[in-house]
XYZ file of C-alpha atoms in Angstrom:
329
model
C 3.372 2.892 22.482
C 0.482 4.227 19.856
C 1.245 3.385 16.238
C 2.302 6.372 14.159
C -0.370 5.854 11.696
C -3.918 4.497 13.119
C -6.659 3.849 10.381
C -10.143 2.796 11.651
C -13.325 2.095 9.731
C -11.938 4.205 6.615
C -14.826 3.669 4.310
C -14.466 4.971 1.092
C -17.747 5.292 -1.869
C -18.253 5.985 -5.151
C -21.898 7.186 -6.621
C -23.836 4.094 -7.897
C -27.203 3.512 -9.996
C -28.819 2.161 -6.466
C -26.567 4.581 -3.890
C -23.503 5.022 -2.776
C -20.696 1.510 -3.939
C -18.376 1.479 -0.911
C -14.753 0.599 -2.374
C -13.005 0.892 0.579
C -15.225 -0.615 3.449
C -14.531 -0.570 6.832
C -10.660 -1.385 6.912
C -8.585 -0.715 10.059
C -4.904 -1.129 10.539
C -1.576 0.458 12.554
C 1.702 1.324 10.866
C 4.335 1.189 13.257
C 7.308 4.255 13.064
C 10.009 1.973 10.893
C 7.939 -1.072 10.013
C 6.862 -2.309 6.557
C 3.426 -2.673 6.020
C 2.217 -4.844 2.991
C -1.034 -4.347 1.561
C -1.660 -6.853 -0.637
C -4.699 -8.316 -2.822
C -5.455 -9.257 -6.731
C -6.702 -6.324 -8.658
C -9.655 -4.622 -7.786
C -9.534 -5.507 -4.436
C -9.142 -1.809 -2.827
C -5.886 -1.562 -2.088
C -4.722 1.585 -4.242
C -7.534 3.264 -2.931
C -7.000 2.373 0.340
C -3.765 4.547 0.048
C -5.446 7.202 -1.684
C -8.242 7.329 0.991
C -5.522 7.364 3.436
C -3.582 10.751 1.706
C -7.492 12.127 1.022
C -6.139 11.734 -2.924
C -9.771 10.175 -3.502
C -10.325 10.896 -7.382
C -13.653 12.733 -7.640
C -16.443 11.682 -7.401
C -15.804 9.133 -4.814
C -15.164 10.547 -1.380
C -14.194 9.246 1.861
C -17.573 8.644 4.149
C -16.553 7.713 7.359
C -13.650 6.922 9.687
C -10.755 8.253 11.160
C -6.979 8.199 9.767
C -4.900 9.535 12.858
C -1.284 10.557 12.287
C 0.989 11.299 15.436
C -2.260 12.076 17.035
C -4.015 14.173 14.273
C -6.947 13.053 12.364
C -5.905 13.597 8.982
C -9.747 13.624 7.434
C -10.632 16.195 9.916
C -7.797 18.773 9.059
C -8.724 22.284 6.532
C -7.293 21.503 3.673
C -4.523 23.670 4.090
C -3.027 21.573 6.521
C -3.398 18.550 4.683
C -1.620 19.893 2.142
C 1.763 20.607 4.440
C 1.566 17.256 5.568
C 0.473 15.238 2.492
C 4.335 15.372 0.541
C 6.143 16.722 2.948
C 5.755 14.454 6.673
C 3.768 11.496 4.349
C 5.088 10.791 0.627
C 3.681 8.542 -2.068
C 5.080 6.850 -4.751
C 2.680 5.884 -7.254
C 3.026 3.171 -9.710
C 3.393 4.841 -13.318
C 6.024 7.031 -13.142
C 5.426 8.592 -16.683
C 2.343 9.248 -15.524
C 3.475 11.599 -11.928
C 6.753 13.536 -13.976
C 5.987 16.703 -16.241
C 7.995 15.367 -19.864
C 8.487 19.505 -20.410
C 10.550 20.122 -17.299
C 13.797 18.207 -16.143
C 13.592 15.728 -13.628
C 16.143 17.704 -11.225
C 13.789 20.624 -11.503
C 10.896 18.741 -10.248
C 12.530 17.107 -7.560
C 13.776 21.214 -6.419
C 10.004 22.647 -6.824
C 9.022 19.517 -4.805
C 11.285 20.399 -1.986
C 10.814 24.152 -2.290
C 7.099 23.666 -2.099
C 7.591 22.881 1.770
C 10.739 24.185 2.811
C 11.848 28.108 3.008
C 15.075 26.672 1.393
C 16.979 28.551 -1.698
C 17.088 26.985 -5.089
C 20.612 26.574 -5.156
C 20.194 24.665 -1.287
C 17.168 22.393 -3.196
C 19.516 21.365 -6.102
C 22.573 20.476 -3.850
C 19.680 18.395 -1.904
C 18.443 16.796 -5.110
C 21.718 15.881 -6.089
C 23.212 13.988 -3.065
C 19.644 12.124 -2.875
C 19.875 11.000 -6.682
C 23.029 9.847 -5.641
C 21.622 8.205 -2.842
C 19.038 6.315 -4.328
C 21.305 5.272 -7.014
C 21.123 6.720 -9.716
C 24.796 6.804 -12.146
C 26.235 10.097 -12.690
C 24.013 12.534 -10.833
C 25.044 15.818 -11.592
C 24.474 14.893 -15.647
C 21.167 13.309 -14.834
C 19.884 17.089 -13.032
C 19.365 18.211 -16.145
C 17.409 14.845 -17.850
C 13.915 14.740 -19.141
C 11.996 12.250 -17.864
C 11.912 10.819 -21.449
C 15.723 10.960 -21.436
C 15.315 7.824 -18.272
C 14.679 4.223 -18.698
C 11.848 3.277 -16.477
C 13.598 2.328 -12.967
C 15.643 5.501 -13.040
C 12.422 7.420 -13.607
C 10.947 5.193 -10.468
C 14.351 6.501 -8.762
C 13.435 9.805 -9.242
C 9.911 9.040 -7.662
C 11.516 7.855 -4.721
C 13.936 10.677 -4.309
C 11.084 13.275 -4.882
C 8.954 11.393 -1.989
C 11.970 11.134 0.427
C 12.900 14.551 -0.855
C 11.133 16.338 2.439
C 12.648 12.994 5.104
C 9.198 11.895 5.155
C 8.066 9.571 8.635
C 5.744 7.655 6.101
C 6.343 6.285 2.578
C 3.681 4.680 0.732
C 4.416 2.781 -2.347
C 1.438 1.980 -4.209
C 3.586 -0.990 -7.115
C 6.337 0.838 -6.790
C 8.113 -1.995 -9.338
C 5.053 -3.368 -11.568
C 6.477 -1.871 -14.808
C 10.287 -2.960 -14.048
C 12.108 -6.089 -15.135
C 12.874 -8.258 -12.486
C 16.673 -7.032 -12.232
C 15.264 -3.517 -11.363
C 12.693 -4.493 -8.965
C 15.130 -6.247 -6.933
C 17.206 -2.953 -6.977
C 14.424 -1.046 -5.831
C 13.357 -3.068 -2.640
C 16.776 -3.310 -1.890
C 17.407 0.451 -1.996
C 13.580 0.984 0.042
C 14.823 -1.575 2.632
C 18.013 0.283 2.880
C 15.944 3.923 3.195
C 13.799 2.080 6.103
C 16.965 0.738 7.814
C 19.062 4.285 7.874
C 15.996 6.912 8.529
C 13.475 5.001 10.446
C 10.905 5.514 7.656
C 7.484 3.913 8.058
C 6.399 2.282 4.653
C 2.829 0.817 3.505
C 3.619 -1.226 0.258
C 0.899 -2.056 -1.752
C 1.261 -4.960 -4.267
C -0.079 -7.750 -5.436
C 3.242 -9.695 -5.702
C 3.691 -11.983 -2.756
C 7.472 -12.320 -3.212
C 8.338 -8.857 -3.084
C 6.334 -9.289 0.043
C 8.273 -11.608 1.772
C 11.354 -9.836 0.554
C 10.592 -6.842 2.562
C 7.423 -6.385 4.629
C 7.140 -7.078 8.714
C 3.556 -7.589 8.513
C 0.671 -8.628 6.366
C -2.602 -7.333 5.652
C -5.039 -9.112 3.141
C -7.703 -7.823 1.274
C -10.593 -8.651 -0.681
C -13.499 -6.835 -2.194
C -12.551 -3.583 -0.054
C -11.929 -5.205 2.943
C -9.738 -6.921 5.174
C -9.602 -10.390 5.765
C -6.632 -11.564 7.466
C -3.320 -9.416 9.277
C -0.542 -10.982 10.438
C 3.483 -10.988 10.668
C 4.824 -11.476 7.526
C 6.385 -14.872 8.968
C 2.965 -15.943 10.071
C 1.178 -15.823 7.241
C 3.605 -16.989 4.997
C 4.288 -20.332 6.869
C 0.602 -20.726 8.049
C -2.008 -18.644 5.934
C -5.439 -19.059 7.724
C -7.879 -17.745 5.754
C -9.012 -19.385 2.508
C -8.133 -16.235 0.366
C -4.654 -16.189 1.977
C -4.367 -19.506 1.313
C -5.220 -19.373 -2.338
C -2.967 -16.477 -2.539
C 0.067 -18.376 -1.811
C -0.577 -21.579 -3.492
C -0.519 -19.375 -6.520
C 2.658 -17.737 -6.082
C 5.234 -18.984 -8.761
C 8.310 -20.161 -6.446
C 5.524 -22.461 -4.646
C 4.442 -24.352 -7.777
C 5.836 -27.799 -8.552
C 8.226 -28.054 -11.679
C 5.577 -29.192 -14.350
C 2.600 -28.605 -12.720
C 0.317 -25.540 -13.677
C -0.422 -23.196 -11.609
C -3.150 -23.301 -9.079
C -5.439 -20.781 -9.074
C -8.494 -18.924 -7.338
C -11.483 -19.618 -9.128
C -13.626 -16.800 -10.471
C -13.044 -12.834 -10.113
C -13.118 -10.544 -7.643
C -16.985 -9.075 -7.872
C -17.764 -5.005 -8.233
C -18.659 -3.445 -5.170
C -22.382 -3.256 -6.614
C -22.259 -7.518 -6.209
C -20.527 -7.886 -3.067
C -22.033 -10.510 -0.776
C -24.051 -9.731 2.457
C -22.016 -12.258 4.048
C -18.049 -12.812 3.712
C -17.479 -11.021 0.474
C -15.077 -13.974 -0.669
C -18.005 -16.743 -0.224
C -18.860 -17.205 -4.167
C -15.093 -18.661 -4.313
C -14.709 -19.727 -0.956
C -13.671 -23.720 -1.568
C -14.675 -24.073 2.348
C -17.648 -21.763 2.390
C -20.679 -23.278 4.750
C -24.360 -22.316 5.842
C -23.867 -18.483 7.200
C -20.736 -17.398 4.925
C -23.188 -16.089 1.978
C -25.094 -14.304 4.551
C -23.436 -13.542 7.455
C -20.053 -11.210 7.477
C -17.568 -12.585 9.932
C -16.468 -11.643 13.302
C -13.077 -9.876 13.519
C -10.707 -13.680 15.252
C -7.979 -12.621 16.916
C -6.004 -16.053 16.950
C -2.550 -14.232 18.629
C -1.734 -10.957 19.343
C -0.995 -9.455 16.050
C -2.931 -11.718 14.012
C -6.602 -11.347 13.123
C -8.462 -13.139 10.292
C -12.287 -12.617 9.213
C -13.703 -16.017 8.586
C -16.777 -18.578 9.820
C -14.109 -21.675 9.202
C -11.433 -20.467 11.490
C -14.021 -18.788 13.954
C -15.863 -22.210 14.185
C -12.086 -23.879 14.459
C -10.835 -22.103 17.370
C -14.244 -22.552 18.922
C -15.943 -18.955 18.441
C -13.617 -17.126 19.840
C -14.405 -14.201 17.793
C -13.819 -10.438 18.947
C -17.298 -9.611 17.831
């Protein structure tokens, strides 16, 4: 069975002094119809625009170069613009991560949420508000019919993020993609809010790619895995995988620094360094200059794609030369 969302070779480039800075470079991955897929990486890493790339949201003037990003058998970077548009909020919604930032303060919240709907379906206003109420109420939010009429001003910050992910499941969306969906909530909130995304996978079937940076929302909620670094990919596996046996160095680091793996008293390991700008990315494996196990060829030499099981693939010389070179070129 083909995945319901196939990206391949999405490279993505902003204009430099010396040519074209590739942010997004060469990443490939499937989203299965009702699986979580977590994107995750530090900052700067590619991940955001990854997901933009994906939606063609690409803020000008970087552009998507090359690839494909097929969806139920449509190439999404191939369609008039048009036709992106019917699909882009209606069949695939985002949820971005500053909700201030994607509501209009002059216009009530329920009134967004109606245009929203109205912008893809032949329905009547009064059909769009009885809509927008029962999914308020369904993604929680206290006294719905009151809250209709709210500015987004009027809303603490995870009922704003509520709205957001009424207005994105607004159209029953096959794909959700939550780009931090929690980064500006308390921890109390963010709990509510993967708990009420898990429960929106669970009862439609909805296909989500999360992308975060925080490893134990992660393994709260995602099926799979895929890390990257310096606009690419470096590792994919099943969330249980990866978690109880990262492979490559940058996973590794990763979860050694994740709070609830630290030792009471002891700081807090770290990677070393920061993640370089696209204009002083390696030849080699881009995470070589902090690479603890780097030898002769990383600096110089990108990877081959590993395929160590079935769904699990990692990009390194270490665990290439480990399994013996079995690398899938």
């Amino acid at each position: 069975m083909s995945a319901l969302l196939e990206v391949r070779n999405l490279r993505t480039c902003f204009p430099g002094k010396d040519g074209p800075l590739p942010v997004v470079d060469g990443v490939s991955f499937d989203l299965n119809r009702g699986e979580v897929l977590a994107l995750v990486g530090e900052s700067g890493c590619g991940k955001s625009m990854t997901a933009f790339s994906t939606l063609r949201l690409v803020p000008k003037p970087g552009r998507v170069t090359d690839g494909s990003v097929v969806f139920d058998g449509v190439d999404l970077l191939e369609l008039p613009v048009t036709q992106m548009r019917t699909i882009r909020g209606s069949r695939i919604a985002m949820i971005f991560q500053e909700p201030m930032t994607c509501l209009n303060p002059v216009v009530s919240v329920g009134r967004q949420v109606v245009e929203a709907i109205r912008l893809h379906e032949p329905i009547t206003k009064g059909e769009a508000m009885s809509r927008v109420r029962d999914l308020f109420g369904e993604v929680g939010i206290p006294d719905p019919e009151a809250r209709l009429g709210a500015y987004p001003h009027e809303l603490s910050g995870g009922l704003k993020q509520r709205v957001m992910i009424a207005m994105a499941l607004s159209t029953r969306p096959e794909i959700l993609i939550a780009d931090e969906p929690t980064t500006s909530l308390d921890v109390t909130v963010q709990a509510q809010i993967l708990e009420l995304l898990r429960e929106l996978q669970r009862e439609r079937n909805t296909a989500i790619l999360l992308i975060t940076h925080d490893l134990g929302i992660v393994n709260e909620i995602a099926d799979r895995v895929a890390v990257m670094y310096a606009g690419r990919l470096v590792e994919s596996a099943p969330r249980e995988a990866l978690f109880s046996n990262p492979l490559h160095p940058y996973s590794q680091g990763l979860l050694r620094s994740m709070p609830a793996r630290s030792r009471p008293g002891q700081p807090l390991p770290e990677i070393e360094g920061v993640v370089p700008s696209p204009d002083q990315w390696p030849t080699g494996c881009r995470f070589s200059t902090r690479c603890p196990v780097r030898f002769e060829p990383c600096a110089d030499i990108f990877p081959n794609e590993t395929r160590v099981e079935n769904e699990r693939t990692v990009w390194c010389h270490e665990v290439e030369r480990n399994l013996g070179g079995e690398g899938a070129g």
